[in-house]
Coordinates of C-alpha atoms and ligand atoms in Angstrom, one line a residue:
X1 CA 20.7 -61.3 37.9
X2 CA 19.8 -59.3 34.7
X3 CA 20.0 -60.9 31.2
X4 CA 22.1 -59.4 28.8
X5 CA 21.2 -58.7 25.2
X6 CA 24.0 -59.3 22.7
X7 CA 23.3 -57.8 19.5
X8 CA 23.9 -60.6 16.3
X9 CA 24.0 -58.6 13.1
X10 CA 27.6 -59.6 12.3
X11 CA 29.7 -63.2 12.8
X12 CA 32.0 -62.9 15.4
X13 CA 31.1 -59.9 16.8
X14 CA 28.6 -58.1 18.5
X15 CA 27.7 -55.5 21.2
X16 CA 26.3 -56.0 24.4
X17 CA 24.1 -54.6 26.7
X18 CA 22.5 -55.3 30.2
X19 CA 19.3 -55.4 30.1
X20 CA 17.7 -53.9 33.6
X21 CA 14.1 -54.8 32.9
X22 CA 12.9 -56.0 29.9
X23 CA 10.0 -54.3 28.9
X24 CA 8.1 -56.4 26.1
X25 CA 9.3 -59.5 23.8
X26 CA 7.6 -61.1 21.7
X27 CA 7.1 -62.4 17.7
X28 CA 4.9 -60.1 16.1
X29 CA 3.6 -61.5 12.8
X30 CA 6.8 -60.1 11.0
X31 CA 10.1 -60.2 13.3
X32 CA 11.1 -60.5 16.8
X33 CA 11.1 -57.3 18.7
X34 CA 12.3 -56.5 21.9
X35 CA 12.7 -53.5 24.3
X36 CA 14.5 -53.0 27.4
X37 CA 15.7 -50.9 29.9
X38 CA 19.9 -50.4 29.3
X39 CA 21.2 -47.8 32.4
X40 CA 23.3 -46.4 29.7
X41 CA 20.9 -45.7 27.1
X42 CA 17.8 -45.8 28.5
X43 CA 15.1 -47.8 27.0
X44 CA 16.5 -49.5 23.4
X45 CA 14.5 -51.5 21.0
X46 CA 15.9 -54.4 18.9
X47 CA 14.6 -56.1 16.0
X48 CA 15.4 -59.4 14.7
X49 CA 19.1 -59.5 16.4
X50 CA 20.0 -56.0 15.9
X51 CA 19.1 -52.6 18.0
X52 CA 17.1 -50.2 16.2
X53 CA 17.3 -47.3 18.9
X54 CA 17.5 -46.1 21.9
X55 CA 16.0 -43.1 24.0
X56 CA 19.8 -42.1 24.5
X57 CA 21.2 -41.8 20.7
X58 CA 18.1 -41.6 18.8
X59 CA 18.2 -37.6 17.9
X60 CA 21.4 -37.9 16.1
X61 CA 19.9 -40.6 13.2
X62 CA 16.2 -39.2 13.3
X63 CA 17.8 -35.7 12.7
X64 CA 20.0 -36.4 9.9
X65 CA 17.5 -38.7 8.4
X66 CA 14.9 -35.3 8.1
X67 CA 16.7 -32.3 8.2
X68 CA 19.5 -33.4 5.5
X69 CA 17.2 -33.6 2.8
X70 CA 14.2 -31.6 3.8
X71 CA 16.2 -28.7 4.0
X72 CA 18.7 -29.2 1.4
X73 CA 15.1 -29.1 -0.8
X74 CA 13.9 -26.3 0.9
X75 CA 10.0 -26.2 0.0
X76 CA 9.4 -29.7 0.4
X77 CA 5.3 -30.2 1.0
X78 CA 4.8 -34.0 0.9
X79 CA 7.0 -37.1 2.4
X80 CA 6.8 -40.6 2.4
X81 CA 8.3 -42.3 5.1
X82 CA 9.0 -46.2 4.3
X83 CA 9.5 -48.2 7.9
X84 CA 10.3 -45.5 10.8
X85 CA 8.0 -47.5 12.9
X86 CA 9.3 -46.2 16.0
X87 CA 8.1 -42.7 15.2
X88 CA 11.3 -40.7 15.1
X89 CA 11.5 -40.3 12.2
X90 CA 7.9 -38.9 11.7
X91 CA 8.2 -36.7 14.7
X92 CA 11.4 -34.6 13.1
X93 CA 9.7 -34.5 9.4
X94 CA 6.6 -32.9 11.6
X95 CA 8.8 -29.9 12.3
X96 CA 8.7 -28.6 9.0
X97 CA 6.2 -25.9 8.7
X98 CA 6.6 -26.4 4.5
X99 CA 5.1 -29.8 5.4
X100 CA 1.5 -30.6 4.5
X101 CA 1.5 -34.2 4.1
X102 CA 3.0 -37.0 5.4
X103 CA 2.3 -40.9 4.8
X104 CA 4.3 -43.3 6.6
X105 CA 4.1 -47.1 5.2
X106 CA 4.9 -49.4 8.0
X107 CA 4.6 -53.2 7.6
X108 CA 4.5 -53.5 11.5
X109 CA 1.6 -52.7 13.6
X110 CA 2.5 -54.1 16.4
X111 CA 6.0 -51.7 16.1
X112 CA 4.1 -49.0 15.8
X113 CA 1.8 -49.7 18.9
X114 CA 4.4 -50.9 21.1
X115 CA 6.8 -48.0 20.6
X116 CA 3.6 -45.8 21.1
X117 CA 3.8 -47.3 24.6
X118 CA 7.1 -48.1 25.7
X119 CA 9.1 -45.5 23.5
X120 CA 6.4 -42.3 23.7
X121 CA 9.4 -39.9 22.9
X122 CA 10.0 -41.0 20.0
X123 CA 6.8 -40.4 18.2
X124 CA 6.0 -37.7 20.7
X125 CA 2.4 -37.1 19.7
X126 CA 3.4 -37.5 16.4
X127 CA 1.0 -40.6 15.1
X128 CA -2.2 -38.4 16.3
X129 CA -1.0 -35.1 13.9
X130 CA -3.6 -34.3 11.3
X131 CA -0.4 -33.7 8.9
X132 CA 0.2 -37.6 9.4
X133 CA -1.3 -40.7 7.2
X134 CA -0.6 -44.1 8.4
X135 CA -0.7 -47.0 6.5
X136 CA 0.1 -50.6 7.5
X137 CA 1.6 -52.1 4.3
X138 CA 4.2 -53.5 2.4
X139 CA 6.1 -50.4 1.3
X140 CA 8.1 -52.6 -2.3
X141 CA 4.3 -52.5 -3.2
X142 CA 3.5 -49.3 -2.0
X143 CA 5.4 -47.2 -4.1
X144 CA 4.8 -49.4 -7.0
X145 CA 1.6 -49.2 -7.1
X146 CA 1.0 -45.3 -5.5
X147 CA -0.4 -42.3 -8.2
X148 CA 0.3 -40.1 -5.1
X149 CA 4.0 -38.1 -5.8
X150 CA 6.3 -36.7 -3.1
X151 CA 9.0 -34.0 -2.6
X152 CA 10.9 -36.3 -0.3
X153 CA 11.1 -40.1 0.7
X154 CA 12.8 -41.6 3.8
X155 CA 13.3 -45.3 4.1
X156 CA 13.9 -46.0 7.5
X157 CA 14.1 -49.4 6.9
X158 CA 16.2 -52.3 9.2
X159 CA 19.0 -54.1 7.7
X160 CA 18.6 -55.9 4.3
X161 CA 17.4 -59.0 6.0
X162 CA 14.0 -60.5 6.9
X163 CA 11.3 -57.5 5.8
X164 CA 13.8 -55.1 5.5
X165 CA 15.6 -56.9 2.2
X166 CA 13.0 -56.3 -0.3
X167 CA 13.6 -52.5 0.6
X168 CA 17.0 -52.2 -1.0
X169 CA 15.7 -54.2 -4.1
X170 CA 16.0 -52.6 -7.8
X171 CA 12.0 -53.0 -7.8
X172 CA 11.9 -50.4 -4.6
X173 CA 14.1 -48.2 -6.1
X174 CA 12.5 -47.7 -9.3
X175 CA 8.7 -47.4 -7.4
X176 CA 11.0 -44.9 -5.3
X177 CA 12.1 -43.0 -8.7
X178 CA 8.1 -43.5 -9.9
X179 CA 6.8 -41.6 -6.9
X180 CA 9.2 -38.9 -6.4
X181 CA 8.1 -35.3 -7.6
X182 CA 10.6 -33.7 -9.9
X183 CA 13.4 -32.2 -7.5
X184 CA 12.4 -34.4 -5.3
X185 CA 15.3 -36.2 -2.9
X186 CA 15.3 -39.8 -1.8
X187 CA 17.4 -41.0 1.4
X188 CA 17.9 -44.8 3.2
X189 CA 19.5 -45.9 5.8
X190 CA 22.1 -48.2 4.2
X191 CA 24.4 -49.6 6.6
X192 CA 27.8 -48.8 8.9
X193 CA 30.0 -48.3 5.7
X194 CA 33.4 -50.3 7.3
X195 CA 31.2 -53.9 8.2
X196 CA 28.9 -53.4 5.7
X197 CA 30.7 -52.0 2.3
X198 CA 29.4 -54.3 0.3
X199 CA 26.1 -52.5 1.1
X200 CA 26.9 -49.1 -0.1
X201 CA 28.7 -51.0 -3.2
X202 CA 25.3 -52.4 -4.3
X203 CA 22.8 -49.8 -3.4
X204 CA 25.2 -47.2 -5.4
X205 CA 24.9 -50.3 -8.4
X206 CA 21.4 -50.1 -8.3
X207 CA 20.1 -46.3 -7.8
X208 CA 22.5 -45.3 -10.5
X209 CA 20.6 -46.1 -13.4
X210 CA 17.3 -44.4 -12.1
X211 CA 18.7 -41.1 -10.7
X212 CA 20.8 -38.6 -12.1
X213 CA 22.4 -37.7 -8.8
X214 CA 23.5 -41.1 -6.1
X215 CA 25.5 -40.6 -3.6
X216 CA 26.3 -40.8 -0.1
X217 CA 26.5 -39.0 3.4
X218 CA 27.1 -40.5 7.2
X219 CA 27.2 -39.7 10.7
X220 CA 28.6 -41.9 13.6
X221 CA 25.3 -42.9 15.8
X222 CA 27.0 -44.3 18.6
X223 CA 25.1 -47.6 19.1
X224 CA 25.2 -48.9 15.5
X225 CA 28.4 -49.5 16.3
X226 CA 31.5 -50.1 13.9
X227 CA 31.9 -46.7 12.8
X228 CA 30.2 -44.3 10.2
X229 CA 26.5 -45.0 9.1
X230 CA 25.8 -44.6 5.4
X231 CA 22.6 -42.8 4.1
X232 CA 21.7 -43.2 0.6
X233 CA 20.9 -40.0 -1.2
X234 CA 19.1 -40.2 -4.5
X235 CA 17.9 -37.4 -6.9
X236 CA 17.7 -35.8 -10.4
X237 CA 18.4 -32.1 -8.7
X238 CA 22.1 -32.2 -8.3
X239 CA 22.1 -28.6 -6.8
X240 CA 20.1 -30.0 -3.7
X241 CA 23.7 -31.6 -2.8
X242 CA 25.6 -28.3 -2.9
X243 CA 23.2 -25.9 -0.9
X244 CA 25.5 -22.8 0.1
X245 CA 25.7 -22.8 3.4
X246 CA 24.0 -19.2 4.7
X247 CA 21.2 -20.9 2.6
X248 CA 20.9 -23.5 5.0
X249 CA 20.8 -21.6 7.7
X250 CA 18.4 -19.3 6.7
X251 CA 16.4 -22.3 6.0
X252 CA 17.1 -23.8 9.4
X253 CA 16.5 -20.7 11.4
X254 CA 12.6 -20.1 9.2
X255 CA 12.1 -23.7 10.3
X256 CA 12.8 -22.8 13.9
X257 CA 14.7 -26.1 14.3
X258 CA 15.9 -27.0 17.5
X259 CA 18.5 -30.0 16.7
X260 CA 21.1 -31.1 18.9
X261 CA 23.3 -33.2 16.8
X262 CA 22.3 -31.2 13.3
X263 CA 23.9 -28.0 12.0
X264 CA 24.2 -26.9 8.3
X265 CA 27.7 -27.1 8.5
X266 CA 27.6 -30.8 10.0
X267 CA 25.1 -31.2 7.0
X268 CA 27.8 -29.7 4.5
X269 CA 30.4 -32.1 6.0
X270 CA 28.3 -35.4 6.4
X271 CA 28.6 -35.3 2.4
X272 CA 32.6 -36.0 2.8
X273 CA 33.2 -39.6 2.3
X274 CA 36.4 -41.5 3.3
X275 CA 38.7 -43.1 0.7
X276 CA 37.8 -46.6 0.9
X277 CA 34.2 -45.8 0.2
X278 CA 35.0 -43.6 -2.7
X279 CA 37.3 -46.3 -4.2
X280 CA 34.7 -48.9 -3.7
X281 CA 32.2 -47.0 -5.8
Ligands
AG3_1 N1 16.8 -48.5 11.6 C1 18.1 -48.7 11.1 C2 19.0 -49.6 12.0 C3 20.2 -50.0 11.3 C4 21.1 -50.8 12.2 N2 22.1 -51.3 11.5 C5 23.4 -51.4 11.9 N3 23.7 -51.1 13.1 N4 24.3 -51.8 11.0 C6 16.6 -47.7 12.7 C7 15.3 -47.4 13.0 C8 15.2 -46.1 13.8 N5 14.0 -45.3 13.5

């Protein structure tokens, strides 16, 4: 009989899935990490108690992750990536032709190598691009100590527990506001905003101070279930927020994007927050 996985991120409460084969488990130096075949979403890989992706889903996170802020910048030439071991993230920033550089500061090897394997559609060629600089290293110290600047950073980090905590620390942040070019846009995952509200409470506490512009957008990803995810959205350029919308789709159409879950509008409307966020900022 097949094992079931049953995700642990919040008491009481948890999804399940069946798990037809699993495909690798183990402790890698930093967190457990698992992936495994699921006949509904194809091959998914959890970290640490909680799923992280899965073939199925993936587009709709990696997408809005990228394409909000690259094109809501427009010209952006250089991203970070913090985390995004998986790749997917790195794949979709790849589609930019106004991208020259990217560095992507993973603390994980062995994520990296095993999602080269066992989830190759995620990175999709995307580790061996010329455009792409790797780096195996603790990303709180990274941008703290980096003289390199970028247009955009993506923290594509797991939930603010084990090494994914220190990445929604005041000390990231202000290495985030250190290293971003001026008009440049930060984003983070932060969170499903209904189970995890006092997330998006303290992250809004603590980007504040250091940008002139924090705010919020979402979009439902089926399995991080619970409702809405929350990305962060940090800058000093508070027109990046407002981008008319023929604007984005001129920009969208000279990136010859093909999305399926993005569209400038969706990008317009992912900005619209529900009440009981708003009050709780
Ligand atoms: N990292 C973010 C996973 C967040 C899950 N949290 C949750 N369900 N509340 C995903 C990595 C994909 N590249």
């Amino acid at each position: 009989m097949a094992n079931n996985y049953l995700e642990t991120l919040y008491a009481g409460w948890g999804q399940q899935f069946v798990m037809d084969e699993i495909l690798f488990e183990a402790q890698t130096e930093h967190q457990h990490l698992v992936i495994f075949n699921n006949a509904q979403w194809g091959r998914v890989m959890a970290l640490d108690g909680v799923i992280q992706t899965t073939e199925k889903d993936e587009f709709v996170y990696h997408e809005m992750m990228v394409h909000v802020p690259l094109l809501s910048h427009g010209s952006a030439q250089s991203v970070l990536i913090i985390g995004g071991g998986d790749g997917g993230i790195l794949r979709e920033v790849l589609k930019h032709p106004t991208v020259k550089q990217v560095t992507q500061v993973e603390i994980d090897q062995q994520v990296i190598d095993l999602c080269k394997e066992y989830l190759p559609n995620h990175s999709a060629g995307a580790y061996e691009n010329p455009r792409a600089n790797i780096v195996i290293g603790d990303g709180v110290e990274f941008v703290n100590q980096t003289q390199q600047k970028f247009d955009i950073i993506i923290s594509d980090s797991t939930d603010p527990m084990g090494p994914g905590e220190v990445l929604f620390t005041s000390r990231f942040y202000q290495g985030i506001a250190s290293c971003l070019n001026e008009g440049g846009i930060f984003v983070a995952q932060n969170g499903v905003s209904f189970l995890q509200t006092q997330e998006v409470i303290t992250t809004a506490k603590r980007l504040a101070p250091l940008f002139d512009q924090a705010s919020f957008y979402t979009a439902a990803v089926p399995t991080y279930v619970g409702g809405i995810m929350t990305f962060a959205w940090a800058t000093n350029q508070l027109a990046h927020k407002n981008v008319a919308l023929a604007t984005l789709e001129a920009r969208y159409q000279a990136a010859n994007l093909q999305t399926r879950f993005y569209t400038p509008s969706l990008h317009q409307a992912s900005f619209a927050l529900p009440q009981y966020i708003m009050e709780a900022l």
